[in-house]
PDB file of C-alpha atoms (C1' of nucleotides) in Angstrom:
ATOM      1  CA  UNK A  10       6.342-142.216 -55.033  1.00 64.00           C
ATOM      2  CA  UNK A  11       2.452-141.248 -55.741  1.00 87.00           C
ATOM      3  CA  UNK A  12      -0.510-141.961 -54.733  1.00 92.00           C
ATOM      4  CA  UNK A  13      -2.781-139.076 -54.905  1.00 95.00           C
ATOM      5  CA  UNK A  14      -2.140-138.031 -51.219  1.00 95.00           C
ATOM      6  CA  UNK A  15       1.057-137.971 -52.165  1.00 94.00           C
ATOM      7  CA  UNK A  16       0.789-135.903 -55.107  1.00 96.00           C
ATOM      8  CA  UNK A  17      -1.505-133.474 -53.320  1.00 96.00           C
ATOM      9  CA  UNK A  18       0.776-133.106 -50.427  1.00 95.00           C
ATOM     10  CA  UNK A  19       4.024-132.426 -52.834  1.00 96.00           C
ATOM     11  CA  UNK A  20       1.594-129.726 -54.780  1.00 97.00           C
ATOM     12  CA  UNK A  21       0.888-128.162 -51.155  1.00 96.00           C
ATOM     13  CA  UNK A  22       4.344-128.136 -49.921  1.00 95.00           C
ATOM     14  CA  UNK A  23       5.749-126.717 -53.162  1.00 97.00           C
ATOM     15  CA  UNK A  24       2.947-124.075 -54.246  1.00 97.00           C
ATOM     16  CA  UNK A  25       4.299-121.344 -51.585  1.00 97.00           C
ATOM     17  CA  UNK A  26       7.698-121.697 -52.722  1.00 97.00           C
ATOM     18  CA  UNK A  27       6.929-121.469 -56.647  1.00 97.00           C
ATOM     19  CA  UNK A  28       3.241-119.357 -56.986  1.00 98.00           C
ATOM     20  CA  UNK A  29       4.250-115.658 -58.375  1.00 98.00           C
ATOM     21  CA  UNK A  30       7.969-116.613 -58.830  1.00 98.00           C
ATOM     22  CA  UNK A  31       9.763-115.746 -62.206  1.00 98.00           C
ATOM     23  CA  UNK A  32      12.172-118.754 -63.747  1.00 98.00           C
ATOM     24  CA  UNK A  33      15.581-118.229 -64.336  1.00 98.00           C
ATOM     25  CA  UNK A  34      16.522-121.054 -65.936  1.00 98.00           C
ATOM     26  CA  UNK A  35      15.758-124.871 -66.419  1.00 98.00           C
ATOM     27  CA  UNK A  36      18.410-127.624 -66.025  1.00 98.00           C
ATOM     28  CA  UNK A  37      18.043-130.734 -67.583  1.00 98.00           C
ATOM     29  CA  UNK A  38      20.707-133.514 -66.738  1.00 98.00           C
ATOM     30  CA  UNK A  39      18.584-136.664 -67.636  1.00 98.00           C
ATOM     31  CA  UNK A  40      15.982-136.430 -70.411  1.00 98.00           C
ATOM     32  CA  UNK A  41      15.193-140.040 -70.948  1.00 98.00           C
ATOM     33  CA  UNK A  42      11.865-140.024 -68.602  1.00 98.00           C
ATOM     34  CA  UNK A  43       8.570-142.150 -69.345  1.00 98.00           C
ATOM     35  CA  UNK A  44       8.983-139.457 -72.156  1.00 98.00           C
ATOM     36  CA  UNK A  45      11.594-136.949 -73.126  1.00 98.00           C
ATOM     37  CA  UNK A  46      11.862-133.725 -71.481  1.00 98.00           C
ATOM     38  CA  UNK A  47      11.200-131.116 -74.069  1.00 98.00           C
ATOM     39  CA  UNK A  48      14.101-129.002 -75.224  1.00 97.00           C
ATOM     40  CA  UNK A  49      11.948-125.806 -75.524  1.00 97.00           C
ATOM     41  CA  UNK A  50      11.378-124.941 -71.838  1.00 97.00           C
ATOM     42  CA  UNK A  51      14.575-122.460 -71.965  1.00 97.00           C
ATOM     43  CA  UNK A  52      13.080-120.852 -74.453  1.00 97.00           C
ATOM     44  CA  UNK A  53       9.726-120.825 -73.761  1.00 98.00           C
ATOM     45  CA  UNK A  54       9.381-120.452 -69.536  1.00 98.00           C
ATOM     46  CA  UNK A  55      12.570-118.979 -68.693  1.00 98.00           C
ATOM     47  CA  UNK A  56      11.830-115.382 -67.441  1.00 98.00           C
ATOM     48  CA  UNK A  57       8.238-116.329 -66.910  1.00 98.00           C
ATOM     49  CA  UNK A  58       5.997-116.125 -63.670  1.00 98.00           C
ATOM     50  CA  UNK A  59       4.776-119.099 -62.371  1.00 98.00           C
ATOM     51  CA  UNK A  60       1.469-117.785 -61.335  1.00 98.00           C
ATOM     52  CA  UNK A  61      -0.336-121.391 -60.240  1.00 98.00           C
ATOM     53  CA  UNK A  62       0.582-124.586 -58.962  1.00 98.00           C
ATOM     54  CA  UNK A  63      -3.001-127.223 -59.810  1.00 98.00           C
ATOM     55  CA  UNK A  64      -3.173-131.440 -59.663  1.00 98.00           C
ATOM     56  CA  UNK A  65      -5.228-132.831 -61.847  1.00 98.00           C
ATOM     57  CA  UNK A  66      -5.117-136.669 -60.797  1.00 97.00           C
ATOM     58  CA  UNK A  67      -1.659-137.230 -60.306  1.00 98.00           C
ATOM     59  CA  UNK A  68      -0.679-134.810 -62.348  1.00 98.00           C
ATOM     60  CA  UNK A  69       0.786-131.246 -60.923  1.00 98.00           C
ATOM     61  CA  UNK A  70       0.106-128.478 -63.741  1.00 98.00           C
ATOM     62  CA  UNK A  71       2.363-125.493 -63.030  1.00 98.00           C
ATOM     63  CA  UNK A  72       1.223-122.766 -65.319  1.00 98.00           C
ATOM     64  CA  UNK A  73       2.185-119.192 -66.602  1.00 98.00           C
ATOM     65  CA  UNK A  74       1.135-116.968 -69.360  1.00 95.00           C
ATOM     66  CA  UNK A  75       3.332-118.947 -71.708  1.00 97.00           C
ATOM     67  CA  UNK A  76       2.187-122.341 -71.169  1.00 98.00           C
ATOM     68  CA  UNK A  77       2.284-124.977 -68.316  1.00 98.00           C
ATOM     69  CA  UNK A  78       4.757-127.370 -67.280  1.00 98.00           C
ATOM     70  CA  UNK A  79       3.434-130.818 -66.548  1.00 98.00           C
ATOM     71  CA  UNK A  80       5.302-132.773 -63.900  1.00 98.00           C
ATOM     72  CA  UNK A  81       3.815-136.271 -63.272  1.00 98.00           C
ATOM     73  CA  UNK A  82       5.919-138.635 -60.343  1.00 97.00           C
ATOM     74  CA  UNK A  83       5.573-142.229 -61.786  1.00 97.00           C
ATOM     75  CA  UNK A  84       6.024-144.500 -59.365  1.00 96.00           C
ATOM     76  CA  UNK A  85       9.592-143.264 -57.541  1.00 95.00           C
ATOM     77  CA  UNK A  86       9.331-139.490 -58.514  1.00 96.00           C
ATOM     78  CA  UNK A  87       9.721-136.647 -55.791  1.00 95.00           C
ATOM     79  CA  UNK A  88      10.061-132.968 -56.135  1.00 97.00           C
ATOM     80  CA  UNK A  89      11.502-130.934 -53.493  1.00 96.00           C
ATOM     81  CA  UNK A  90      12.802-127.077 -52.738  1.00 97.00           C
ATOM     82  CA  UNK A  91      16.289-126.988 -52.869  1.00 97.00           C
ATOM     83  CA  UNK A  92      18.866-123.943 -52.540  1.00 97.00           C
ATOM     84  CA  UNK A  93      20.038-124.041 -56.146  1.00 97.00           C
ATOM     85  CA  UNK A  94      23.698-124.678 -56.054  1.00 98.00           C
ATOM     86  CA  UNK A  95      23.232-128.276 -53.874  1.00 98.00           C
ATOM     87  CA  UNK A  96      24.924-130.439 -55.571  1.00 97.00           C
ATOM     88  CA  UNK A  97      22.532-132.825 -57.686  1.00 97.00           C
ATOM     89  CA  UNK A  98      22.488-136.489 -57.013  1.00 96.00           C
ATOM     90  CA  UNK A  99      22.332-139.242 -59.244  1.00 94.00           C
ATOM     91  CA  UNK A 100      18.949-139.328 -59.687  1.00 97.00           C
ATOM     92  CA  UNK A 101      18.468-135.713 -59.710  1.00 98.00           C
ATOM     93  CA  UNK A 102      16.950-135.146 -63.341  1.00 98.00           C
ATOM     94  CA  UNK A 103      15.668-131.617 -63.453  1.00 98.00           C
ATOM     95  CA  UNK A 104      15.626-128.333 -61.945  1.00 98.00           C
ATOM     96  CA  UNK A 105      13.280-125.718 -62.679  1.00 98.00           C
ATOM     97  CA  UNK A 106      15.775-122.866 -60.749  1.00 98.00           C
ATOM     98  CA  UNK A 107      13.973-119.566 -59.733  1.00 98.00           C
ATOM     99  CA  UNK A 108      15.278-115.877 -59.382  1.00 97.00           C
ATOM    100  CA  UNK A 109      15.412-116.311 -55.611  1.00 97.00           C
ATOM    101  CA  UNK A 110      17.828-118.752 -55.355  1.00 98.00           C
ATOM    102  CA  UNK A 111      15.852-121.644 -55.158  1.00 97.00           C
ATOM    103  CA  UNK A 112      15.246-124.362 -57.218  1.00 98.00           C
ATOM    104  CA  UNK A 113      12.256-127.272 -57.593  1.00 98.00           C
ATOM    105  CA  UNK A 114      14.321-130.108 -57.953  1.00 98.00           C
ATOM    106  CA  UNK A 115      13.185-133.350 -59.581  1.00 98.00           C
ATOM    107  CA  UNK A 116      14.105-137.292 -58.707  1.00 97.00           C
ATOM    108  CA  UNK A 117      13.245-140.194 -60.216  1.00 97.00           C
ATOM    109  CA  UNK A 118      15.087-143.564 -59.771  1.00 97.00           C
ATOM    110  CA  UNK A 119      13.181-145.433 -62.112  1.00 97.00           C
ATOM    111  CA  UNK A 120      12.117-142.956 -64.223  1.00 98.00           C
ATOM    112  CA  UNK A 121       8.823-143.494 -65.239  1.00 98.00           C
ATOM    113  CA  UNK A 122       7.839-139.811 -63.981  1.00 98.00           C
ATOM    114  CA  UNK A 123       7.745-136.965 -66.796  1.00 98.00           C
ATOM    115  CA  UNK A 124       7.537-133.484 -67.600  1.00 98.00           C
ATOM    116  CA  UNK A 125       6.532-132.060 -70.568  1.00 98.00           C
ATOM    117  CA  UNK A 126       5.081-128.968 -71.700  1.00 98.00           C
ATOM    118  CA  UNK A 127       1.730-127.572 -72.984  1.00 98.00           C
ATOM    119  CA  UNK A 128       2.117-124.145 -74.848  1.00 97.00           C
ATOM    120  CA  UNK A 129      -1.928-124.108 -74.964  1.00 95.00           C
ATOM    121  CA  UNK A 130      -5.058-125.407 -73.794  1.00 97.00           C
ATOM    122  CA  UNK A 131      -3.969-127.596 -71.037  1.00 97.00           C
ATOM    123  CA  UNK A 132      -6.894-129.328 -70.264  1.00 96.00           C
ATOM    124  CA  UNK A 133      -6.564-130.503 -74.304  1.00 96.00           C
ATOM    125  CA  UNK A 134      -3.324-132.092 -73.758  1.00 98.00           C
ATOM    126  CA  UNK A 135      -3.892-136.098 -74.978  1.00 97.00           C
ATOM    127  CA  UNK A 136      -2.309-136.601 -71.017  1.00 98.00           C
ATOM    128  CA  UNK A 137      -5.337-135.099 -69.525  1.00 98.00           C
ATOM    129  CA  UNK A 138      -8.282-134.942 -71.873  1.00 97.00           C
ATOM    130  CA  UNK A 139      -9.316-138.180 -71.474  1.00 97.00           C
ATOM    131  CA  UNK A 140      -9.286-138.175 -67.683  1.00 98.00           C
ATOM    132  CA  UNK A 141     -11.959-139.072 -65.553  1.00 98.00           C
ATOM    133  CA  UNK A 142     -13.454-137.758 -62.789  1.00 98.00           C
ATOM    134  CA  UNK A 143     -11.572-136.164 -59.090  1.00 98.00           C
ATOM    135  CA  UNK A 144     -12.399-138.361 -56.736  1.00 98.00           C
ATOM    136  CA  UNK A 145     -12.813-135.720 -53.928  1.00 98.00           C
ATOM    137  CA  UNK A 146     -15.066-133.365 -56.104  1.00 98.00           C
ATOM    138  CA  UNK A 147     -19.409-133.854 -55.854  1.00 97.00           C
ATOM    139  CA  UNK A 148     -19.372-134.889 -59.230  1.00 96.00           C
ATOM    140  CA  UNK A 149     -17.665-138.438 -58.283  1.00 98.00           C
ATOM    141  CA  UNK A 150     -20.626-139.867 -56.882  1.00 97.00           C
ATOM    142  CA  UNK A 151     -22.293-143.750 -56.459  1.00 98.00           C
ATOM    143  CA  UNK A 152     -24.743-143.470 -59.363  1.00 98.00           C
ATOM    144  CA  UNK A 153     -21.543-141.685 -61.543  1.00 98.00           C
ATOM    145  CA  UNK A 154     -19.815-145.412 -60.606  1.00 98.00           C
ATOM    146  CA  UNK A 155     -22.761-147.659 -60.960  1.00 98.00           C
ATOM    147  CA  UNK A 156     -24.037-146.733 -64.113  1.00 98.00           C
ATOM    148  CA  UNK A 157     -20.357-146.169 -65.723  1.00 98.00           C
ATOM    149  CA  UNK A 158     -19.759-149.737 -64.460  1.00 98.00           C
ATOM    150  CA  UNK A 159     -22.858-151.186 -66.346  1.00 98.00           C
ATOM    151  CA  UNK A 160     -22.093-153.960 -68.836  1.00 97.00           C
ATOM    152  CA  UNK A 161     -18.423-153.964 -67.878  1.00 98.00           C
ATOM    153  CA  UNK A 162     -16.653-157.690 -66.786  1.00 98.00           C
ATOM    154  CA  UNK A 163     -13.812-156.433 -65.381  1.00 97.00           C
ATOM    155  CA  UNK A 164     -12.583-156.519 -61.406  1.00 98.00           C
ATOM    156  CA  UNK A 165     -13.909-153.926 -59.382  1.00 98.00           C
ATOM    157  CA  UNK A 166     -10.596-153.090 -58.581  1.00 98.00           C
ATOM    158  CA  UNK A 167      -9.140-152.729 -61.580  1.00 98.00           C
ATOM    159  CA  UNK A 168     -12.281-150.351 -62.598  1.00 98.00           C
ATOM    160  CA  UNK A 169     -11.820-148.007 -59.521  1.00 98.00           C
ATOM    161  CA  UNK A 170      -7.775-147.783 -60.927  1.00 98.00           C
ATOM    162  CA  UNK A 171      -8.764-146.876 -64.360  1.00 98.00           C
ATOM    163  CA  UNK A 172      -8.028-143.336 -65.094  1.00 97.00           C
ATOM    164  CA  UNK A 173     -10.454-142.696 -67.808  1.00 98.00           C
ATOM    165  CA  UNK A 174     -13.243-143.623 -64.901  1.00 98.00           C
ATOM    166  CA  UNK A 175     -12.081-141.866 -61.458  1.00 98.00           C
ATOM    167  CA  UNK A 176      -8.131-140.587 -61.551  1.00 98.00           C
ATOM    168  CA  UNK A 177      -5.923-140.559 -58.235  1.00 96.00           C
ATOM    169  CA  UNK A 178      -7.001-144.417 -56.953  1.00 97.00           C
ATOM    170  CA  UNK A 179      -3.741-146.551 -57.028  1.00 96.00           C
ATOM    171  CA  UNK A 180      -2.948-149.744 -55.922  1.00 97.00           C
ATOM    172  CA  UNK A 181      -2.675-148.683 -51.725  1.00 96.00           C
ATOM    173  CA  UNK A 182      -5.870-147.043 -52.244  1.00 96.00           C
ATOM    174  CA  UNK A 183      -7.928-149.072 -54.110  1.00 97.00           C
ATOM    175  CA  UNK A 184      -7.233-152.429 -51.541  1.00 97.00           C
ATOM    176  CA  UNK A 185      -7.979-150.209 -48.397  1.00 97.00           C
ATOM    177  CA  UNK A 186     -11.015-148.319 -50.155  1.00 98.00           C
ATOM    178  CA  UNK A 187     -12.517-151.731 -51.376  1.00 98.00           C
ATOM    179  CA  UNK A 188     -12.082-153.412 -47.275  1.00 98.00           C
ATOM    180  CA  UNK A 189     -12.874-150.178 -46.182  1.00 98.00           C
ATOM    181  CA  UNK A 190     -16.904-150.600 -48.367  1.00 98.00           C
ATOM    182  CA  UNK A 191     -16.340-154.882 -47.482  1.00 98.00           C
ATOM    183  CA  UNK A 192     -16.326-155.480 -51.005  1.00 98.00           C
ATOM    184  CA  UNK A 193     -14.555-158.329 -52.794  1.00 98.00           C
ATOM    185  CA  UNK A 194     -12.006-156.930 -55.085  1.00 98.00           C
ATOM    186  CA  UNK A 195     -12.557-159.736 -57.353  1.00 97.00           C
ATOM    187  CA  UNK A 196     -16.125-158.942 -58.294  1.00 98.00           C
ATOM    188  CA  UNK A 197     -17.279-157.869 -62.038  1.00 98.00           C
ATOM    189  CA  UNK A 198     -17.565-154.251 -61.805  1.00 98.00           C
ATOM    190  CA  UNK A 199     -21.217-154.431 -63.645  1.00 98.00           C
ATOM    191  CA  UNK A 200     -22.651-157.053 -61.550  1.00 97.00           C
ATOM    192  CA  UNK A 201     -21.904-154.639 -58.206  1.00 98.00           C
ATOM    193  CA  UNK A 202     -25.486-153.641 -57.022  1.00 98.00           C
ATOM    194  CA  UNK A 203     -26.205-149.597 -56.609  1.00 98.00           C
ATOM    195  CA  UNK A 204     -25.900-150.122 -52.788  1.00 98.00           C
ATOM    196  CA  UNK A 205     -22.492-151.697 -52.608  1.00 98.00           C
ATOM    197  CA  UNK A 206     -21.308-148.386 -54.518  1.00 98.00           C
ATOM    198  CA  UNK A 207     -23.254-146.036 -51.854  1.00 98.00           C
ATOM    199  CA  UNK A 208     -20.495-147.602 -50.284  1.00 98.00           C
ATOM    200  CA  UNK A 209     -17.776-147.807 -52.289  1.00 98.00           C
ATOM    201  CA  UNK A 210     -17.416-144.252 -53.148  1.00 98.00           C
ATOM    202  CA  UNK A 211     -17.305-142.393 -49.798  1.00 98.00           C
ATOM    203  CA  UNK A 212     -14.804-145.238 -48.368  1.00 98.00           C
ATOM    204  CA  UNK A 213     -12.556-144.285 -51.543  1.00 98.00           C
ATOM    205  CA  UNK A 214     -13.198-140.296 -50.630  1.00 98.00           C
ATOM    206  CA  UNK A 215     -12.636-141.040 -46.697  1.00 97.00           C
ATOM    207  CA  UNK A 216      -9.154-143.138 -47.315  1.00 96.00           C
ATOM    208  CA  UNK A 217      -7.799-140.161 -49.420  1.00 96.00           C
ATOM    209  CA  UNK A 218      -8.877-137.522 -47.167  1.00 96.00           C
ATOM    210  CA  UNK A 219      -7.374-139.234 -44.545  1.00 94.00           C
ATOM    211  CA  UNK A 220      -4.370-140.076 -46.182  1.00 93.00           C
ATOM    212  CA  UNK A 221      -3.945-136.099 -46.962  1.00 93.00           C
ATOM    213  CA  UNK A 222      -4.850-135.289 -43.458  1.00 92.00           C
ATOM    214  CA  UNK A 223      -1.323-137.007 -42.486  1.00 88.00           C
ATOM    215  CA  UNK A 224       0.389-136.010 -45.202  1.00 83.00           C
ATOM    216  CA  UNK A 225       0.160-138.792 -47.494  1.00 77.00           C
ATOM    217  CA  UNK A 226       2.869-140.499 -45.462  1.00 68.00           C
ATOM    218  CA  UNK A 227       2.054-144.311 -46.572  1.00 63.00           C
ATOM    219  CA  UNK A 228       4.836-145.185 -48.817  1.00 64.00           C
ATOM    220  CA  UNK A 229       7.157-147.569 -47.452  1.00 63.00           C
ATOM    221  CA  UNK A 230      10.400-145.729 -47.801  1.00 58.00           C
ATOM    222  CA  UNK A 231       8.822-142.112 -47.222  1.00 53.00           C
ATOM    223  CA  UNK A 232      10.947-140.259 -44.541  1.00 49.00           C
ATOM    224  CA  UNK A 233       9.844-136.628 -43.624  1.00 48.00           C
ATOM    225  CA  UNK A 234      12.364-133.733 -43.839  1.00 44.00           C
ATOM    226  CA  UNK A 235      13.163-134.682 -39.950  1.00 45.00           C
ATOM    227  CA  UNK A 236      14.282-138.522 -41.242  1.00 48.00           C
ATOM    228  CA  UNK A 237      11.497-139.653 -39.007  1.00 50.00           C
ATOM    229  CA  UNK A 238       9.811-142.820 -40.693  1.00 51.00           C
ATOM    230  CA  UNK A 239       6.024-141.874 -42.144  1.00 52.00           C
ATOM    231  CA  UNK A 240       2.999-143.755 -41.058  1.00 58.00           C
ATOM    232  CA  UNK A 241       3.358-146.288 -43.158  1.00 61.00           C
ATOM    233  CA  UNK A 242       1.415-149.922 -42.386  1.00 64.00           C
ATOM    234  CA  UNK A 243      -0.175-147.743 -39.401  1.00 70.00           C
ATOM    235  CA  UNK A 244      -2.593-146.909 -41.342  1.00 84.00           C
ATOM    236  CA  UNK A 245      -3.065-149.243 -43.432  1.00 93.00           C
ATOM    237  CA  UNK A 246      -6.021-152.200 -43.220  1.00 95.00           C
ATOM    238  CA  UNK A 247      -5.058-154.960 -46.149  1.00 96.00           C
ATOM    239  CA  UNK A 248      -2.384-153.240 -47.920  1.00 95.00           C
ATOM    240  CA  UNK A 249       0.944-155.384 -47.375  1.00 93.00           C
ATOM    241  CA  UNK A 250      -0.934-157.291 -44.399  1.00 94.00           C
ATOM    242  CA  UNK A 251      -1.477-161.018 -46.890  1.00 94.00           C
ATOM    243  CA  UNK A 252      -1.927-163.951 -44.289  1.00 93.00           C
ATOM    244  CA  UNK A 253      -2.101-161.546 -41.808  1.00 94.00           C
ATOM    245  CA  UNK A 254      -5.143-161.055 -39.581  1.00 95.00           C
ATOM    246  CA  UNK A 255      -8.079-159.036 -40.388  1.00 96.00           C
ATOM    247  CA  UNK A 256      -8.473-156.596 -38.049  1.00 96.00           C
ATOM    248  CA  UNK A 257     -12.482-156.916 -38.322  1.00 96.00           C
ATOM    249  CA  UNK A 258     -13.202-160.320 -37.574  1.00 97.00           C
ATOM    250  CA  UNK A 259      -9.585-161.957 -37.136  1.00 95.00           C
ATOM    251  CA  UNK A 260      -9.503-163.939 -40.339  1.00 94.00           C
ATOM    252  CA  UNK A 261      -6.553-164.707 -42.299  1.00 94.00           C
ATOM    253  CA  UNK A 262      -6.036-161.705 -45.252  1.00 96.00           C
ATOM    254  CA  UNK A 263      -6.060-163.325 -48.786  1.00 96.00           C
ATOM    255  CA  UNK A 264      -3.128-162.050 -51.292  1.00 96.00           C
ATOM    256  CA  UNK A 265      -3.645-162.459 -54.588  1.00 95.00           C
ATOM    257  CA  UNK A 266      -2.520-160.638 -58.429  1.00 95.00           C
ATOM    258  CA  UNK A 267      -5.125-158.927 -60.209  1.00 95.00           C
ATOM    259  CA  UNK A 268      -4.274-157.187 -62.999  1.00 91.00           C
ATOM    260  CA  UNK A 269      -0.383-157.632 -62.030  1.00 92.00           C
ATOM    261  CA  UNK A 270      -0.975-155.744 -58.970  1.00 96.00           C
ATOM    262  CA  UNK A 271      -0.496-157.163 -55.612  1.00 96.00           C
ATOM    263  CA  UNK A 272      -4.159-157.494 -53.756  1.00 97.00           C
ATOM    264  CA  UNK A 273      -4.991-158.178 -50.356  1.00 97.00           C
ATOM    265  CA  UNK A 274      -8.128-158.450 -48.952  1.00 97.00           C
ATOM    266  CA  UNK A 275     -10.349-160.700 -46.434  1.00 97.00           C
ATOM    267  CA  UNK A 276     -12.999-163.438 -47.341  1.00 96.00           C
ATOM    268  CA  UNK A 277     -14.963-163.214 -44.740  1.00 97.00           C
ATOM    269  CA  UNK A 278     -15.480-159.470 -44.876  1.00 98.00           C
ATOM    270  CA  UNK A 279     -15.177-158.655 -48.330  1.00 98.00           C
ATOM    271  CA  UNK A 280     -17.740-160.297 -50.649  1.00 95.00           C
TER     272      UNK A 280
ATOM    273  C1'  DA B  30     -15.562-150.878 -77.276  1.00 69.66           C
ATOM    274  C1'  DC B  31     -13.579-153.651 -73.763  1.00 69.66           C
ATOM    275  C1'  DT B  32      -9.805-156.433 -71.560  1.00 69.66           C
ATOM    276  C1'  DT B  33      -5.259-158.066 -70.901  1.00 69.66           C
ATOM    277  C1'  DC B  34      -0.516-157.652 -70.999  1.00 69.66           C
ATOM    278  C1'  DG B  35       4.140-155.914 -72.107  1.00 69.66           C
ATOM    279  C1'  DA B  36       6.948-152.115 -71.582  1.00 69.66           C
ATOM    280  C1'  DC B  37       9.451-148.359 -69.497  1.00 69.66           C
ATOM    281  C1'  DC B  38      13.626-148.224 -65.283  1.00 69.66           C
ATOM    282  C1'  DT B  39      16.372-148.764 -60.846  1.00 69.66           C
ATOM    283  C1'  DG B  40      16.597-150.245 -56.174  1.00 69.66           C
ATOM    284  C1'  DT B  41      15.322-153.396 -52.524  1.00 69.66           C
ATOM    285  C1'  DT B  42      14.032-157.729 -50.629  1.00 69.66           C
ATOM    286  C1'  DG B  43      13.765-162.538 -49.826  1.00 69.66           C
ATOM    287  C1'  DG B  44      14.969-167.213 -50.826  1.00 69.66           C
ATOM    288  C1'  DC B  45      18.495-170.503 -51.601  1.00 69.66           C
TER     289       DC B  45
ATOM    290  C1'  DT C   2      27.676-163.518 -47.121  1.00 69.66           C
ATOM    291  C1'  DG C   3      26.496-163.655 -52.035  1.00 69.66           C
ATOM    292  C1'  DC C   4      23.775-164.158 -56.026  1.00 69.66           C
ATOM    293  C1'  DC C   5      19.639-163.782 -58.591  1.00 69.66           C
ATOM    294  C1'  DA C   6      14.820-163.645 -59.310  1.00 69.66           C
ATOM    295  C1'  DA C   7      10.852-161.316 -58.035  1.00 69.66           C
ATOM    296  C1'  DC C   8       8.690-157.293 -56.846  1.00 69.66           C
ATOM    297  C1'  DA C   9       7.677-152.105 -55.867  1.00 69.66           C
ATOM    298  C1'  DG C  10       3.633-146.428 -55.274  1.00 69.66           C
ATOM    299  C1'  DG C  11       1.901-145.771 -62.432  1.00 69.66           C
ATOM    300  C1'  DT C  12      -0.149-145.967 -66.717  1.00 69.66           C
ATOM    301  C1'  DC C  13       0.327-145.878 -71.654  1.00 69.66           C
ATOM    302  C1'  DG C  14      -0.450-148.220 -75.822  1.00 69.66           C
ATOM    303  C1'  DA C  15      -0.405-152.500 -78.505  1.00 69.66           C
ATOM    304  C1'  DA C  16      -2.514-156.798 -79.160  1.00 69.66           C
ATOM    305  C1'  DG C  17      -6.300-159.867 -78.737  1.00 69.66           C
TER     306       DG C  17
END
DNA sequence: ACTTCGACCTGTTGGC
DNA sequence: TGCCAACAGGTCGAAG
């Protein structure tokens, strides 16, 4: 599913149905994620409060006095409040059920998504220590980006998508952020003048806020809890638009792989 | 230390 | 209409 819109909108639509709630049990019908579910979460957060429900990139941290459950969405995951006894679909892997009579109920076709656990110091966890940057805090600024970019060959793009730099910036985000600052996603990170990031970085911070502001409805298959289609391609400037027209100066958008992602962008504007 | 690429999965799409 | 290859929002970790 995620981008970090995405992920910020689940966390939002989820945190007033789980915050200060007590776990009654955890139901695990598929463990096989991107990595096993643990076995010890009966044990070890049943009959505990969820007191907070944080993101840190694309991660949602869900903590109590025990430890915190991480929950990350891969590329199909979703999360949802359910009334407990709905019967679980086929892709329906886990349910963290609560004393109420609800339950947070996790999907994942493809199952790259996870959740694990962290008894301790979360922000230790080899998941998250190594993490960059929030894009939408101060700290995530041009001269962070220009001089962490010094000496490096790679593409632009890929840099802004590395984790370990800036986390939250996927593939959607990263084409519209780089047509939004008109630059060419092909360039060597290093060799990207101070300027061009006094750019870069408030287009990336102004395409995310955005994309929260409506709810992070850009995925393609994203319906909202009406069935209504999302805003996807509405909003959206390069991103599935190749040999399309740019909607700046009319030229025909350039599609190309970079890094085995799909990227779209326009010659004339981006350079 | 940096860069590239395979791998993990299922579902959907587009070409023939 | 059917079949099959290619591709899809992520990102870790191995190999070069």
């Amino acid at each position: 599913m995620p981008e970090l819109p995405e992920v910020e909108t689940t966390k939002r639509g989820i945190s007033p149905h789980i915050e200060n709630r007590r776990v009654k049990e955890i139901i695990v019908r598929q463990k096989k994620l991107r990595w096993e579910v643990p076995n010890n979460l009966n044990r070890d957060l049943v009959g505990k409060i969820i007191f907070t429900v944080k993101r840190r990139g694309k991660y949602l941290l869900l903590a109590s006095d025990n430890g915190t459950l991480i929950i990350h969405l891969g590329m199909s995951g979703r999360l949802r409040i359910v009334n407990k006894d709905l019967i679980a679909e086929k892709h329906d892997h886990v349910d963290v059920v609560l004393e109420n009579g609800k339950a947070l109920r996790f999907t994942d076709p493809r199952r790259f998504g996870c959740v694990l656990w962290e008894a301790s110091d979360i922000d230790s966890h080899p998941l998250l220590k190594n993490l960059g940057t929030e894009p939408l805090h101060d700290e995530f600024e041009s001269d962070y980006l220009f001089k962490a970019s010094r000496g490096r060959s790679i593409a632009i793009k890929t840099f802004i998508m590395d984790s370990k730099i800036v986390v939250g910036v996927g593939n959607i985000y990263a084409n519209e952020s780089l047509f939004l600052a008109g630059i060419n996603p092909k360039r060597p990170a290093g060799k990207i003048s101070k300027a061009k990031y006094d750019k870069l970085v408030p287009s990336i911070k102004k395409i995310l806020r955005e994309a929260i502001a409506v709810g992070g409805t850009t995925l393609r298959d994203f319906t909202n809890s009406s069935g209504e289609p999302g805003y996807f391609k509405q909003s959206l400037n390069v991103y599935g638009r190749g040999g399309e027209n740019c909607i700046r100066c009319g030229n025909g958008l350039k599609e190309i792989r970079l890094g085995q992602r799909s990227t779209v962008y326009c010659t004339q504007c981006q350079n």
